[in-house]
Tab-separated table of N, CA and C in Angstrom:
chain	number	residue	atom	x	y	z
M	1	MET	N	0.819	-1.194	0.015
M	1	MET	CA	-0.038	0.089	-0.053
M	1	MET	C	0.751	1.020	-0.044
M	2	ASP	N	1.907	1.144	0.879
M	2	ASP	CA	2.694	2.638	1.110
M	2	ASP	C	3.468	2.587	-0.520
M	3	THR	N	3.793	1.411	-1.182
M	3	THR	CA	4.480	1.703	-2.536
M	3	THR	C	3.434	2.484	-3.680
M	4	LEU	N	2.412	1.944	-3.633
M	4	LEU	CA	1.229	2.743	-4.382
M	4	LEU	C	1.270	3.970	-4.258
M	5	LEU	N	0.903	4.541	-2.748
M	5	LEU	CA	0.527	5.840	-2.840
M	5	LEU	C	2.153	6.575	-2.837
M	6	ALA	N	3.134	6.043	-2.621
M	6	ALA	CA	4.471	6.980	-2.822
M	6	ALA	C	4.770	7.171	-4.281
M	7	HIS	N	4.546	6.069	-5.133
M	7	HIS	CA	4.949	5.994	-6.689
M	7	HIS	C	3.789	6.457	-7.602
M	8	ALA	N	2.607	6.235	-7.212
M	8	ALA	CA	1.361	6.316	-7.988
M	8	ALA	C	1.528	6.383	-9.385
M	9	ASP	N	1.914	5.162	-10.042
M	9	ASP	CA	2.133	4.940	-11.317
M	9	ASP	C	3.207	5.803	-12.105
M	10	GLY	N	3.928	6.309	-11.280
M	10	GLY	CA	5.041	7.293	-11.799
M	10	GLY	C	5.209	8.526	-12.558
M	11	HIS	N	3.672	8.812	-12.924
M	11	HIS	CA	3.532	10.110	-13.526
M	11	HIS	C	2.955	11.302	-12.556
M	12	TRP	N	2.524	11.016	-11.491
M	12	TRP	CA	1.924	12.032	-10.725
M	12	TRP	C	2.762	11.581	-9.300
M	13	PRO	N	2.856	12.687	-8.587
M	13	PRO	CA	3.632	12.360	-7.051
M	13	PRO	C	2.793	11.551	-6.266
M	14	GLY	N	1.712	11.752	-6.359
M	14	GLY	CA	0.722	10.676	-5.666
M	14	GLY	C	-0.380	11.953	-4.726
M	15	PRO	N	-0.807	11.291	-3.545
M	15	PRO	CA	-1.770	12.343	-2.776
M	15	PRO	C	-0.836	12.955	-1.817
M	16	TRP	N	0.343	12.792	-1.719
M	16	TRP	CA	1.194	13.345	-0.647
M	16	TRP	C	1.544	14.926	-1.414
M	17	ILE	N	1.263	15.030	-2.618
M	17	ILE	CA	1.633	16.593	-2.904
M	17	ILE	C	0.415	17.425	-2.394
M	18	LEU	N	-0.649	16.882	-1.897
M	18	LEU	CA	-1.666	17.786	-1.433
M	18	LEU	C	-1.400	17.953	0.003
M	19	LEU	N	-0.285	17.565	0.445
M	19	LEU	CA	0.122	18.004	1.913
M	19	LEU	C	0.670	19.414	2.102
M	20	ILE	N	1.322	19.827	1.021
M	20	ILE	CA	2.198	20.811	1.100
M	20	ILE	C	1.270	22.230	1.092
M	21	PRO	N	0.030	22.299	0.349
M	21	PRO	CA	-0.832	23.366	0.212
M	21	PRO	C	-1.798	23.013	1.806
M	22	PHE	N	-1.940	22.102	2.198
M	22	PHE	CA	-2.318	22.035	3.642
M	22	PHE	C	-1.826	22.353	4.803
M	23	PHE	N	-0.230	22.086	4.559
M	23	PHE	CA	0.589	22.519	5.570
M	23	PHE	C	0.633	23.941	5.507
M	24	TRP	N	0.723	24.787	4.397
M	24	TRP	CA	1.035	26.211	4.465
M	24	TRP	C	-0.370	26.764	4.909
M	25	ALA	N	-1.475	26.377	4.466
M	25	ALA	CA	-2.501	26.670	4.909
M	25	ALA	C	-2.781	26.604	6.630
M	26	ALA	N	-2.298	25.589	7.201
M	26	ALA	CA	-2.293	25.581	8.434
M	26	ALA	C	-1.442	26.566	9.277
M	27	VAL	N	-0.292	26.644	8.706
M	27	VAL	CA	0.761	27.544	9.205
M	27	VAL	C	0.091	29.023	9.157
M	28	ILE	N	-0.673	29.353	7.990
M	28	ILE	CA	-0.979	30.644	8.124
M	28	ILE	C	-2.478	30.720	9.085
M	29	LEU	N	-3.057	29.941	9.236
M	29	LEU	CA	-4.131	29.925	10.028
M	29	LEU	C	-3.559	29.857	11.536
M	30	LEU	N	-2.337	29.241	11.789
M	30	LEU	CA	-1.900	29.332	13.424
M	30	LEU	C	-1.288	30.763	13.368
M	31	VAL	N	-0.646	31.194	12.476
M	31	VAL	CA	-0.052	32.841	12.702
M	31	VAL	C	-1.101	33.675	13.013
M	32	VAL	N	-2.472	33.669	12.413
M	32	VAL	CA	-3.546	34.519	12.451
M	32	VAL	C	-4.170	34.342	13.878
M	33	TRP	N	-4.124	33.136	14.241
M	33	TRP	CA	-4.838	32.680	15.708
M	33	TRP	C	-3.777	33.372	16.582
M	34	ILE	N	-2.422	32.890	16.541
M	34	ILE	CA	-1.677	33.505	17.519
M	34	ILE	C	-1.924	35.206	17.953
M	35	LEU	N	-1.932	35.705	16.685
M	35	LEU	CA	-2.106	37.121	16.431
M	35	LEU	C	-3.344	37.634	17.142
M	36	ARG	N	-4.385	36.901	16.796
M	36	ARG	CA	-5.670	37.498	17.523
M	36	ARG	C	-5.582	37.083	19.151
M	37	ARG	N	-4.921	36.103	19.433
M	37	ARG	CA	-5.123	35.956	20.940
M	37	ARG	C	-3.894	36.786	21.597
M	38	THR	N	-3.054	37.433	20.990
M	38	THR	CA	-2.020	38.386	21.862
M	38	THR	C	-2.283	39.621	21.468
M	39	ALA	N	-1.525	40.094	20.137
M	39	ALA	CA	-1.426	41.749	19.900
M	39	ALA	C	-2.796	42.409	19.570
M	40	TRP	N	-3.634	41.536	18.739
M	40	TRP	CA	-4.800	42.359	18.482
M	40	TRP	C	-5.944	42.344	19.594
M	41	ARG	N	-5.483	41.693	20.693
M	41	ARG	CA	-6.422	41.600	22.154
M	41	ARG	C	-6.082	42.935	23.008
M	42	HIS	N	-4.751	42.978	22.784
M	42	HIS	CA	-4.163	44.434	23.622
M	42	HIS	C	-4.097	45.677	23.024
M	43	GLY	N	-5.218	45.816	22.291
M	43	GLY	CA	-5.725	46.995	22.147
M	43	GLY	C	-5.249	47.714	20.708
M	44	HIS	N	-4.756	46.403	19.676
M	44	HIS	CA	-4.130	46.912	18.302
M	44	HIS	C	-5.140	46.142	17.203
M	45	GLY	N	-5.689	46.661	16.523
M	45	GLY	CA	-6.525	45.755	15.705
M	45	GLY	C	-5.849	45.336	14.659
M	46	PRO	N	-6.570	44.783	13.538
M	46	PRO	CA	-5.738	44.047	12.346
M	46	PRO	C	-5.095	45.349	11.303
M	47	GLY	N	-5.910	46.528	11.385
M	47	GLY	CA	-5.369	47.625	10.532
M	47	GLY	C	-4.347	48.303	11.416
M	48	GLY	N	-3.961	47.705	12.406
M	48	GLY	CA	-2.841	48.584	13.104
M	48	GLY	C	-3.285	49.880	14.011
M	49	ARG	N	-4.732	49.918	14.020
M	49	ARG	CA	-5.247	51.016	14.869
M	49	ARG	C	-5.209	50.666	16.197
M	50	HIS	N	-5.321	51.634	17.272
M	50	HIS	CA	-5.236	51.518	18.521
M	50	HIS	C	-6.768	51.981	18.854
M	51	HIS	N	-7.270	50.945	19.599
M	51	HIS	CA	-8.482	50.999	20.298
M	51	HIS	C	-8.490	51.260	21.607
M	52	GLY	N	-8.461	52.639	22.093
M	52	GLY	CA	-8.115	52.734	23.540
M	52	GLY	C	-9.428	52.883	24.375
M	53	GLY	N	-10.683	52.378	23.961
M	53	GLY	CA	-11.861	52.388	24.646
M	53	GLY	C	-12.753	53.773	24.425
M	54	PRO	N	-13.487	53.943	25.339
M	54	PRO	CA	-14.850	54.769	24.892
M	54	PRO	C	-14.491	56.329	24.924
M	55	LEU	N	-13.332	56.602	25.479
M	55	LEU	CA	-12.978	58.088	25.459
M	55	LEU	C	-12.103	58.140	24.295
M	56	ALA	N	-11.531	57.319	24.014
M	56	ALA	CA	-10.740	57.385	22.682
M	56	ALA	C	-11.575	57.267	21.380
M	57	THR	N	-12.624	56.616	21.366
M	57	THR	CA	-13.453	56.465	20.364
M	57	THR	C	-14.377	57.985	20.361
M	58	LEU	N	-14.876	58.373	21.624
M	58	LEU	CA	-15.343	59.559	21.572
M	58	LEU	C	-14.412	60.857	20.883
M	59	GLY	N	-13.228	60.668	21.212
M	59	GLY	CA	-12.149	61.837	20.714
M	59	GLY	C	-12.119	61.492	19.221
M	60	ASP	N	-12.274	60.430	18.478
M	60	ASP	CA	-12.166	59.966	16.964
M	60	ASP	C	-13.224	60.789	16.576
M	61	ARG	N	-14.522	60.434	17.001
M	61	ARG	CA	-15.598	60.988	16.424
M	61	ARG	C	-15.716	62.510	16.332
M	62	TYR	N	-15.227	62.987	17.394
M	62	TYR	CA	-14.997	64.454	17.675
M	62	TYR	C	-14.055	65.179	16.511
M	63	ALA	N	-13.002	64.305	16.420
M	63	ALA	CA	-12.105	64.748	15.401
M	63	ALA	C	-12.271	64.516	13.931
M	64	ARG	N	-13.113	63.625	13.880
M	64	ARG	CA	-13.878	63.395	12.531
M	64	ARG	C	-14.916	64.247	12.173
M	65	GLY	N	-15.327	65.000	13.037
M	65	GLY	CA	-16.366	65.953	13.099
M	65	GLY	C	-17.932	65.538	13.021
M	66	GLU	N	-17.927	64.196	13.705
M	66	GLU	CA	-19.218	63.411	13.416
M	66	GLU	C	-20.037	63.993	14.729
M	67	ILE	N	-19.416	64.730	15.765
M	67	ILE	CA	-19.964	65.340	16.661
M	67	ILE	C	-19.608	66.819	16.978
M	68	ASP	N	-20.171	67.749	17.488
M	68	ASP	CA	-19.806	68.982	17.718
M	68	ASP	C	-18.877	68.999	19.334
M	69	GLU	N	-18.681	70.338	19.744
M	69	GLU	CA	-18.082	70.567	20.896
M	69	GLU	C	-18.950	70.285	22.046
M	70	ASP	N	-19.927	70.696	21.941
M	70	ASP	CA	-20.902	70.806	23.098
M	70	ASP	C	-21.349	69.282	23.315
M	71	GLU	N	-21.593	68.518	22.362
M	71	GLU	CA	-21.885	67.173	22.565
M	71	GLU	C	-20.831	66.214	23.057
M	72	TYR	N	-19.662	66.638	22.495
M	72	TYR	CA	-18.284	66.056	22.912
M	72	TYR	C	-18.114	66.230	24.352
M	73	ARG	N	-18.248	67.508	24.827
M	73	ARG	CA	-17.936	67.648	26.353
M	73	ARG	C	-18.919	67.142	27.026
M	74	ALA	N	-20.313	66.989	26.708
M	74	ALA	CA	-21.436	66.503	27.699
M	74	ALA	C	-20.901	65.011	27.752
M	75	LYS	N	-20.821	64.349	26.800
M	75	LYS	CA	-20.487	62.743	26.679
M	75	LYS	C	-19.329	62.669	27.244
M	76	ARG	N	-18.151	63.416	27.153
M	76	ARG	CA	-17.072	63.168	28.012
M	76	ARG	C	-17.343	63.283	29.640
M	77	ALA	N	-17.973	64.398	29.913
M	77	ALA	CA	-18.610	64.517	31.341
M	77	ALA	C	-19.150	63.120	32.016
M	78	VAL	N	-19.851	62.741	31.088
M	78	VAL	CA	-20.658	61.465	31.534
M	78	VAL	C	-19.837	60.332	31.688
M	79	LEU	N	-18.845	60.134	30.869
M	79	LEU	CA	-17.842	59.140	30.860
M	79	LEU	C	-16.915	59.169	32.023
M	80	THR	N	-16.485	60.369	32.211
M	80	THR	CA	-15.263	60.611	33.494
M	80	THR	C	-16.030	60.889	34.941
M	81	GLU	N	-17.353	60.920	34.816
M	81	GLU	CA	-17.950	61.353	36.212
M	81	GLU	C	-17.699	60.368	37.437
M	82	ARG	N	-17.468	59.229	36.853
M	82	ARG	CA	-17.200	58.187	38.064
M	82	ARG	C	-15.925	58.431	38.619
M	83	THR	N	-14.842	58.715	37.724
M	83	THR	CA	-13.581	59.062	38.460
M	83	THR	C	-13.416	60.536	39.162
M	84	ASP	N	-14.476	61.402	38.862
M	84	ASP	CA	-14.345	62.599	39.376
M	84	ASP	C	-14.913	63.031	40.653
M	85	ARG	N	-15.355	61.897	41.143
M	85	ARG	CA	-16.184	61.896	42.487
M	85	ARG	C	-15.354	62.358	43.520
M	86	PRO	N	-15.478	62.960	44.682
M	86	PRO	CA	-14.885	62.967	45.791
M	86	PRO	C	-14.763	61.787	46.448
M	87	GLY	N	-13.475	61.711	47.002
M	87	GLY	CA	-13.163	60.531	47.915
M	87	GLY	C	-12.570	59.234	46.809
M	88	GLY	N	-12.580	59.539	45.579
M	88	GLY	CA	-11.826	58.583	44.628
M	88	GLY	C	-12.682	57.535	44.646
M	89	ALA	N	-13.987	57.442	44.882
M	89	ALA	CA	-14.903	56.412	44.553
M	89	ALA	C	-15.086	56.038	42.966
M	90	LYS	N	-15.103	54.737	42.785
M	90	LYS	CA	-15.099	54.380	41.323
M	90	LYS	C	-16.505	53.719	41.168
C-alpha cells in the first residue's frame, strides 16, 4: 500500500503532493490565531489602529466632525464622572 501511494504510477507524485498546500494553510491559520490571541487583543486591531476605549472613540468621533464640541464635552463628562467623584470612589 505504501508503495502505491508513494509512486502512484510514476506520472504523478501521488496524494502526498496535497500535503504541501495543507501545511501552508495550517501555518497561516496558526499565525492568525496567535495574533488574535495576543497583539490584537491588547488594543491593536488588524489594521494597526489602536482602540483605547470609549474616551478614545469619543475623541475620534469629535476629530472626524461627527459630533460638535458641546456634545463632545457632555458625553466626556458622563464618561469621566465616576473618576471625578470626591473621595476617589469608582
